[in-house]
Short mmCIF file of C-alpha atoms in Angstrom, two decimals:
data_model
loop_
_atom_site.label_atom_id
_atom_site.label_comp_id
_atom_site.label_asym_id
_atom_site.label_seq_id
_atom_site.Cartn_x
_atom_site.Cartn_y
_atom_site.Cartn_z
CA VAL A 26 -7.25 -16.91 83.21
CA SER A 27 -7.63 -14.13 81.01
CA SER A 28 -5.94 -15.99 78.27
CA ALA A 29 -7.87 -18.84 79.28
CA VAL A 30 -11.33 -17.37 79.40
CA TYR A 31 -10.08 -15.27 75.96
CA LEU A 32 -9.65 -19.11 74.21
CA ASP A 33 -13.02 -20.37 75.61
CA GLY A 34 -14.88 -17.39 73.99
CA TRP A 35 -12.85 -17.64 70.66
CA SER A 36 -13.85 -21.56 70.56
CA LYS A 37 -17.56 -20.53 70.97
CA ALA A 38 -17.49 -18.18 68.18
CA GLN A 39 -16.24 -20.75 66.12
CA GLU A 40 -18.46 -23.17 66.96
CA SER A 41 -21.08 -20.59 66.17
CA ASN A 42 -19.79 -19.39 62.72
CA PRO A 43 -21.53 -21.11 59.89
CA GLY A 44 -18.65 -21.75 57.86
CA ARG A 45 -16.88 -23.34 60.70
CA ARG A 46 -19.67 -25.78 60.95
CA LYS A 47 -19.55 -26.26 57.10
CA LEU A 48 -16.05 -27.28 57.36
CA ARG A 49 -16.80 -29.20 60.43
CA TRP A 50 -19.41 -31.44 58.21
CA LEU A 51 -16.88 -31.82 55.53
CA ASP A 52 -14.41 -33.49 57.54
CA LEU A 53 -17.05 -35.47 59.16
CA LEU A 54 -18.00 -36.62 55.50
CA ILE A 55 -14.30 -37.19 54.29
CA ASP A 56 -13.78 -39.43 57.06
CA LEU A 57 -16.90 -41.57 56.81
CA VAL A 58 -15.89 -41.37 53.26
CA THR A 59 -12.11 -43.00 53.92
CA ARG A 60 -13.18 -45.06 56.96
CA PRO A 61 -13.14 -48.33 54.95
CA PHE A 62 -8.76 -47.50 54.63
CA SER A 63 -6.68 -47.37 57.46
CA GLY A 64 -2.80 -46.00 57.80
CA VAL A 65 -1.10 -44.35 55.11
CA VAL A 66 -3.57 -44.66 52.41
CA ARG A 67 -6.24 -42.71 54.60
CA ALA A 68 -4.12 -40.04 55.30
CA ILE A 69 -3.28 -39.58 51.45
CA LEU A 70 -6.85 -40.00 50.73
CA ILE A 71 -7.78 -37.10 53.11
CA LYS A 72 -4.84 -35.04 51.99
CA ASP A 73 -5.79 -35.66 47.88
CA ILE A 74 -9.83 -34.90 48.76
CA LYS A 75 -8.82 -31.46 50.75
CA THR A 76 -6.81 -30.46 48.14
CA PHE A 77 -9.23 -31.20 45.56
CA MET A 78 -11.73 -29.19 47.51
CA ARG A 79 -9.27 -25.92 47.78
CA ASP A 80 -8.62 -25.69 44.23
CA SER A 81 -11.21 -24.10 42.66
CA SER A 82 -9.95 -24.80 38.97
CA GLN A 83 -10.48 -28.53 40.17
CA TRP A 84 -13.90 -28.67 42.15
CA SER A 85 -15.60 -26.28 39.66
CA GLN A 86 -15.38 -28.98 36.86
CA VAL A 87 -17.82 -30.84 39.01
CA PHE A 88 -20.52 -28.60 37.52
CA LEU A 89 -19.42 -29.41 33.99
CA LEU A 90 -19.81 -33.26 34.98
CA ILE A 91 -23.76 -32.65 35.92
CA ALA A 92 -24.37 -31.02 33.13
CA LEU A 93 -23.10 -33.55 31.20
CA ILE A 94 -25.19 -36.66 33.37
CA VAL A 95 -28.21 -34.37 32.62
CA VAL A 96 -27.66 -34.01 28.72
CA TYR A 97 -26.52 -37.91 28.43
CA LEU A 98 -29.72 -39.37 29.90
CA TYR A 99 -32.15 -36.41 28.28
CA ASN A 100 -30.80 -38.23 25.11
CA PHE A 101 -32.18 -41.47 26.15
CA LYS A 102 -35.61 -39.89 27.16
CA VAL A 103 -36.42 -38.35 23.91
CA LEU A 104 -35.15 -41.31 21.70
CA PRO A 105 -38.32 -42.14 19.38
CA LEU A 106 -38.36 -45.89 20.24
CA ASP A 107 -42.04 -46.28 19.85
CA ARG A 108 -41.68 -44.78 16.41
CA SER A 109 -39.12 -47.27 15.20
CA PRO A 110 -39.62 -49.34 12.17
CA MET A 111 -38.40 -52.55 13.36
CA PRO A 112 -41.00 -55.27 14.37
CA ALA A 113 -39.85 -55.36 18.26
CA GLY A 114 -39.05 -52.49 20.29
CA ALA A 115 -37.86 -54.65 22.77
CA LEU A 116 -35.23 -55.48 20.36
CA LEU A 117 -33.95 -52.14 19.72
CA SER A 118 -33.94 -50.86 23.10
CA THR A 119 -31.67 -53.93 24.00
CA VAL A 120 -29.28 -52.95 21.03
CA VAL A 121 -29.06 -49.11 22.20
CA ALA A 122 -28.37 -50.67 25.47
CA PHE A 123 -25.42 -52.55 24.26
CA VAL A 124 -24.26 -49.59 22.55
CA ASN A 125 -24.42 -47.64 25.32
CA LEU A 126 -22.21 -49.61 27.50
CA ALA A 127 -19.27 -48.53 24.92
CA LEU A 128 -20.68 -45.15 25.11
CA ALA A 129 -20.40 -44.83 29.19
CA GLY A 130 -17.32 -46.28 28.87
CA PHE A 131 -15.88 -43.49 26.50
CA VAL A 132 -17.52 -41.03 29.18
CA LEU A 133 -15.49 -42.38 31.67
CA SER A 134 -12.49 -42.58 30.01
CA ALA A 135 -12.64 -38.63 28.93
CA VAL A 136 -13.11 -38.23 32.91
CA ALA A 137 -10.78 -40.52 34.02
CA MET A 138 -8.52 -38.73 31.40
CA ARG A 139 -8.52 -35.33 33.60
CA PHE A 140 -8.70 -36.56 36.94
CA ALA A 141 -7.33 -40.12 37.56
CA PHE A 142 -4.37 -39.64 34.72
CA PRO A 143 -2.74 -36.55 36.68
CA ALA A 144 -2.94 -38.22 40.01
CA VAL A 145 0.43 -38.50 40.06
CA SER A 146 1.62 -35.50 38.30
CA LEU A 147 -0.47 -33.12 40.87
CA GLU A 148 2.16 -34.15 43.67
CA GLY A 149 4.30 -31.62 41.72
CA ASN A 150 8.00 -30.91 43.24
CA ALA A 151 6.36 -32.77 46.53
CA PHE A 152 6.40 -35.69 44.76
CA TRP A 153 10.68 -36.17 45.80
CA LEU A 154 9.93 -35.11 49.11
CA LEU A 155 7.54 -38.12 49.21
CA GLN A 156 10.67 -40.24 48.49
CA THR A 157 12.24 -39.19 51.76
CA SER A 158 8.90 -40.22 53.67
CA PRO A 159 7.84 -43.73 54.96
CA ILE A 160 5.39 -43.76 52.40
CA SER A 161 6.44 -46.44 49.62
CA LEU A 162 5.48 -45.72 46.25
CA LYS A 163 2.74 -48.67 45.76
CA THR A 164 0.90 -47.27 48.43
CA LEU A 165 0.96 -43.89 46.60
CA LEU A 166 -0.49 -45.51 43.23
CA TRP A 167 -2.86 -47.73 45.01
CA SER A 168 -4.41 -44.31 47.00
CA LYS A 169 -4.40 -42.83 43.76
CA PHE A 170 -6.28 -45.63 42.56
CA TRP A 171 -8.99 -45.62 45.05
CA LEU A 172 -9.46 -42.28 45.40
CA ASN A 173 -10.52 -41.88 41.70
CA LEU A 174 -12.39 -45.44 41.62
CA LEU A 175 -15.07 -44.50 43.70
CA PRO A 176 -16.39 -41.09 41.69
CA LEU A 177 -16.24 -42.84 38.34
CA LEU A 178 -17.78 -46.23 39.85
CA PHE A 179 -20.47 -43.97 40.91
CA LEU A 180 -20.78 -42.07 37.64
CA GLY A 181 -20.81 -44.92 35.51
CA GLU A 182 -23.72 -46.79 37.23
CA LEU A 183 -25.72 -44.32 37.39
CA LEU A 184 -25.26 -43.23 33.42
CA VAL A 185 -25.84 -46.81 32.98
CA PHE A 186 -29.08 -47.78 35.58
CA PHE A 187 -30.77 -44.73 34.43
CA SER A 188 -30.30 -44.73 30.90
CA ASN A 189 -31.32 -48.37 30.59
CA LEU A 190 -34.05 -47.85 32.96
CA MET A 191 -35.42 -45.19 30.66
CA LEU A 192 -35.08 -47.57 27.47
CA GLY A 193 -37.04 -50.08 29.49
CA VAL A 194 -34.53 -53.12 28.69
CA PRO A 195 -35.18 -56.60 29.91
CA ASN A 196 -33.66 -57.56 33.62
CA TRP A 197 -30.90 -59.79 32.50
CA MET A 198 -29.71 -56.82 30.05
CA MET A 199 -29.83 -54.35 33.00
CA ILE A 200 -27.51 -56.81 35.25
CA VAL A 201 -25.34 -57.26 32.57
CA SER A 202 -24.82 -53.60 32.00
CA LEU A 203 -24.35 -52.72 35.69
CA VAL A 204 -21.52 -55.66 36.12
CA THR A 205 -19.77 -54.60 32.72
CA ILE A 206 -19.79 -50.79 33.87
CA PHE A 207 -18.44 -52.19 37.34
CA LEU A 208 -15.54 -53.91 35.39
CA MET A 209 -14.89 -51.40 33.04
CA THR A 210 -14.61 -48.64 35.88
CA PHE A 211 -11.44 -50.53 37.47
CA GLY A 212 -9.75 -51.22 34.13
CA ILE A 213 -10.00 -47.27 32.99
CA THR A 214 -9.33 -46.10 36.44
CA ALA A 215 -6.17 -48.43 36.68
CA ILE A 216 -4.95 -47.48 33.24
CA CYS A 217 -5.51 -43.58 33.67
CA VAL A 218 -3.29 -43.84 36.89
CA GLY A 219 -0.94 -46.25 35.70
CA VAL A 220 -0.25 -44.57 32.35
CA GLY A 221 0.09 -41.19 34.30
CA ALA A 222 2.75 -42.40 36.40
CA ILE A 223 4.56 -43.70 33.89
CA TYR A 224 4.51 -40.32 31.83
CA PRO A 225 4.37 -37.80 34.80
CA LYS A 226 4.82 -34.15 34.25
CA PHE A 227 5.22 -32.82 37.77
CA THR A 228 5.89 -28.83 36.12
CA TYR A 229 2.75 -27.29 34.74
CA ASP A 230 1.47 -24.06 34.34
CA HIS A 231 -2.40 -25.35 34.69
CA VAL A 232 -3.68 -28.91 35.53
CA ALA A 233 -5.31 -29.10 32.11
CA GLU A 234 -1.60 -29.30 30.33
CA ILE A 235 -1.27 -33.10 31.60
CA PRO A 236 -3.72 -35.13 29.93
CA THR A 237 -2.85 -33.30 26.26
CA SER A 238 0.89 -34.51 26.70
CA PHE A 239 1.90 -37.79 24.82
CA GLY A 240 1.38 -39.89 27.83
CA GLY A 241 -2.67 -38.79 27.62
CA ALA A 242 -2.65 -40.02 23.85
CA ILE A 243 -1.16 -43.28 25.35
CA CYS A 244 -3.52 -43.36 27.80
CA MET A 245 -6.52 -42.69 25.53
CA ILE A 246 -5.45 -45.66 22.97
CA PHE A 247 -5.29 -48.48 25.63
CA SER A 248 -8.54 -47.37 27.36
CA ILE A 249 -10.61 -47.10 24.01
CA GLY A 250 -8.90 -50.78 23.57
CA PHE A 251 -9.85 -52.30 26.79
CA ILE A 252 -13.71 -51.06 26.34
CA GLY A 253 -13.58 -52.46 23.20
CA LEU A 254 -12.60 -55.39 24.26
CA ILE A 255 -14.90 -55.73 26.49
CA VAL A 256 -17.67 -55.12 24.41
CA MET A 257 -16.53 -57.75 21.96
CA ILE A 258 -16.44 -60.17 24.12
CA GLU A 259 -19.95 -60.09 25.55
CA ALA A 260 -21.58 -59.01 22.03
CA TRP A 261 -22.36 -62.68 21.12
CA PRO A 262 -23.98 -63.95 24.48
CA VAL A 263 -26.05 -60.68 24.33
CA TYR A 264 -27.23 -62.01 20.60
CA LEU A 265 -28.30 -65.05 21.63
CA LEU A 266 -30.27 -64.37 24.44
CA THR A 267 -32.08 -61.32 22.49
CA SER A 268 -32.42 -63.50 19.80
CA ARG A 269 -34.27 -66.08 22.44
CA SER A 270 -36.32 -63.24 23.71
CA LEU A 271 -37.73 -62.70 20.63
CA ASN A 272 -37.82 -66.24 19.34
CA PHE A 273 -35.47 -65.75 16.59
CA GLY A 274 -33.82 -68.89 17.51
CA GLY A 275 -30.64 -69.11 19.29
CA SER A 276 -29.69 -70.76 22.31
CA TYR A 277 -32.04 -72.13 24.75
CA ILE A 278 -29.42 -72.70 27.72
CA SER A 279 -30.35 -70.91 30.69
CA ILE A 280 -29.25 -67.41 30.95
CA GLU A 281 -26.74 -67.94 33.73
CA TRP A 282 -24.76 -70.55 31.58
CA VAL A 283 -24.86 -68.05 28.45
CA ILE A 284 -23.53 -64.86 30.10
CA ALA A 285 -21.00 -66.33 32.57
CA PRO A 286 -17.94 -67.32 30.28
CA SER A 287 -18.16 -63.84 28.55
CA LEU A 288 -18.39 -62.33 32.38
CA ILE A 289 -15.38 -64.60 33.33
CA ALA A 290 -13.20 -63.52 30.33
CA ALA A 291 -14.47 -59.70 31.26
CA ILE A 292 -13.31 -60.09 34.72
CA ALA A 293 -9.93 -61.40 33.92
CA LEU A 294 -9.32 -58.91 31.18
CA THR A 295 -10.09 -56.41 33.85
CA ILE A 296 -7.55 -58.19 36.37
CA ALA A 297 -5.04 -57.77 33.39
CA ALA A 298 -5.99 -54.37 32.76
CA VAL A 299 -5.60 -53.36 36.60
CA VAL A 300 -2.48 -55.46 37.32
CA VAL A 301 -0.35 -54.58 34.36
CA PRO A 302 -0.49 -50.74 34.37
CA ILE A 303 0.15 -50.62 38.14
CA ARG A 304 3.33 -52.80 37.84
CA LYS A 305 4.41 -50.77 35.02
CA SER A 306 4.19 -47.46 36.46
CA LEU A 307 5.49 -48.60 39.70
CA LYS A 308 8.77 -49.97 37.94
CA SER A 309 8.97 -46.75 36.17
CA LEU A 310 8.91 -44.21 39.55
CA GLU A 311 11.32 -47.03 41.04
CA ALA A 312 13.34 -46.28 37.89
CA MET A 313 13.38 -42.38 38.47
CA ARG A 314 14.16 -42.26 42.00
CA ALA A 315 17.11 -44.52 41.45
#
């Protein structure tokens, strides 16, 4: 009876503990975020999120990301577009918004290099223990992909939406920008996770060492190439629509038909950028296990 009374008092003390309540709210938040996933993938996601939160060298860099967002958006706020010598402010805003797609892509690549590229390497020596568990390498890779995709997607959409809002771009440019950065994020995340799995570094003194490896340079090259191709694909339709809105000539086809071919090509390129790195990395990890 005394043990039962003691345990009952201890549980009440834990419930009244503010730190314990914070942990409970954190558990509820993690449960809500991972609820769309099920089975092994959800278990890996919960494990990785909690490991990330417990490592101060990792989660403390979120403050740097917040500072990056503030500085990035502030630069667009102070742009002197109204004093531009160009005859139409809408033209300059659209041009800046289009260039901003590449800039936002580069920012996402840098962030993904820091967090998505080391995703597999962060398993450390425990990676070899995973080989004895009923977790497949394919499940492991896709869990790393989804874990990094969601925050990167939020960051990319946030940067593009608010920067375009400050620039006052047309509605069609806003839609094109949001869809494009959505596709870019999928490709960048897959490239970083995939190349990071092809060139893993399971022994390291600090996490920051992993992106500076040879694999990190390869990853950055492929990411920049992917961003450049997406921008090149959409350059011509954006030019046509901008020219038409300013009565400089150009196509008078509806906006949907002008944008659709480039978006279809961008979607095809994104699918290739997601599938190829994941498949290559899966084969590489299977070869290591053999």
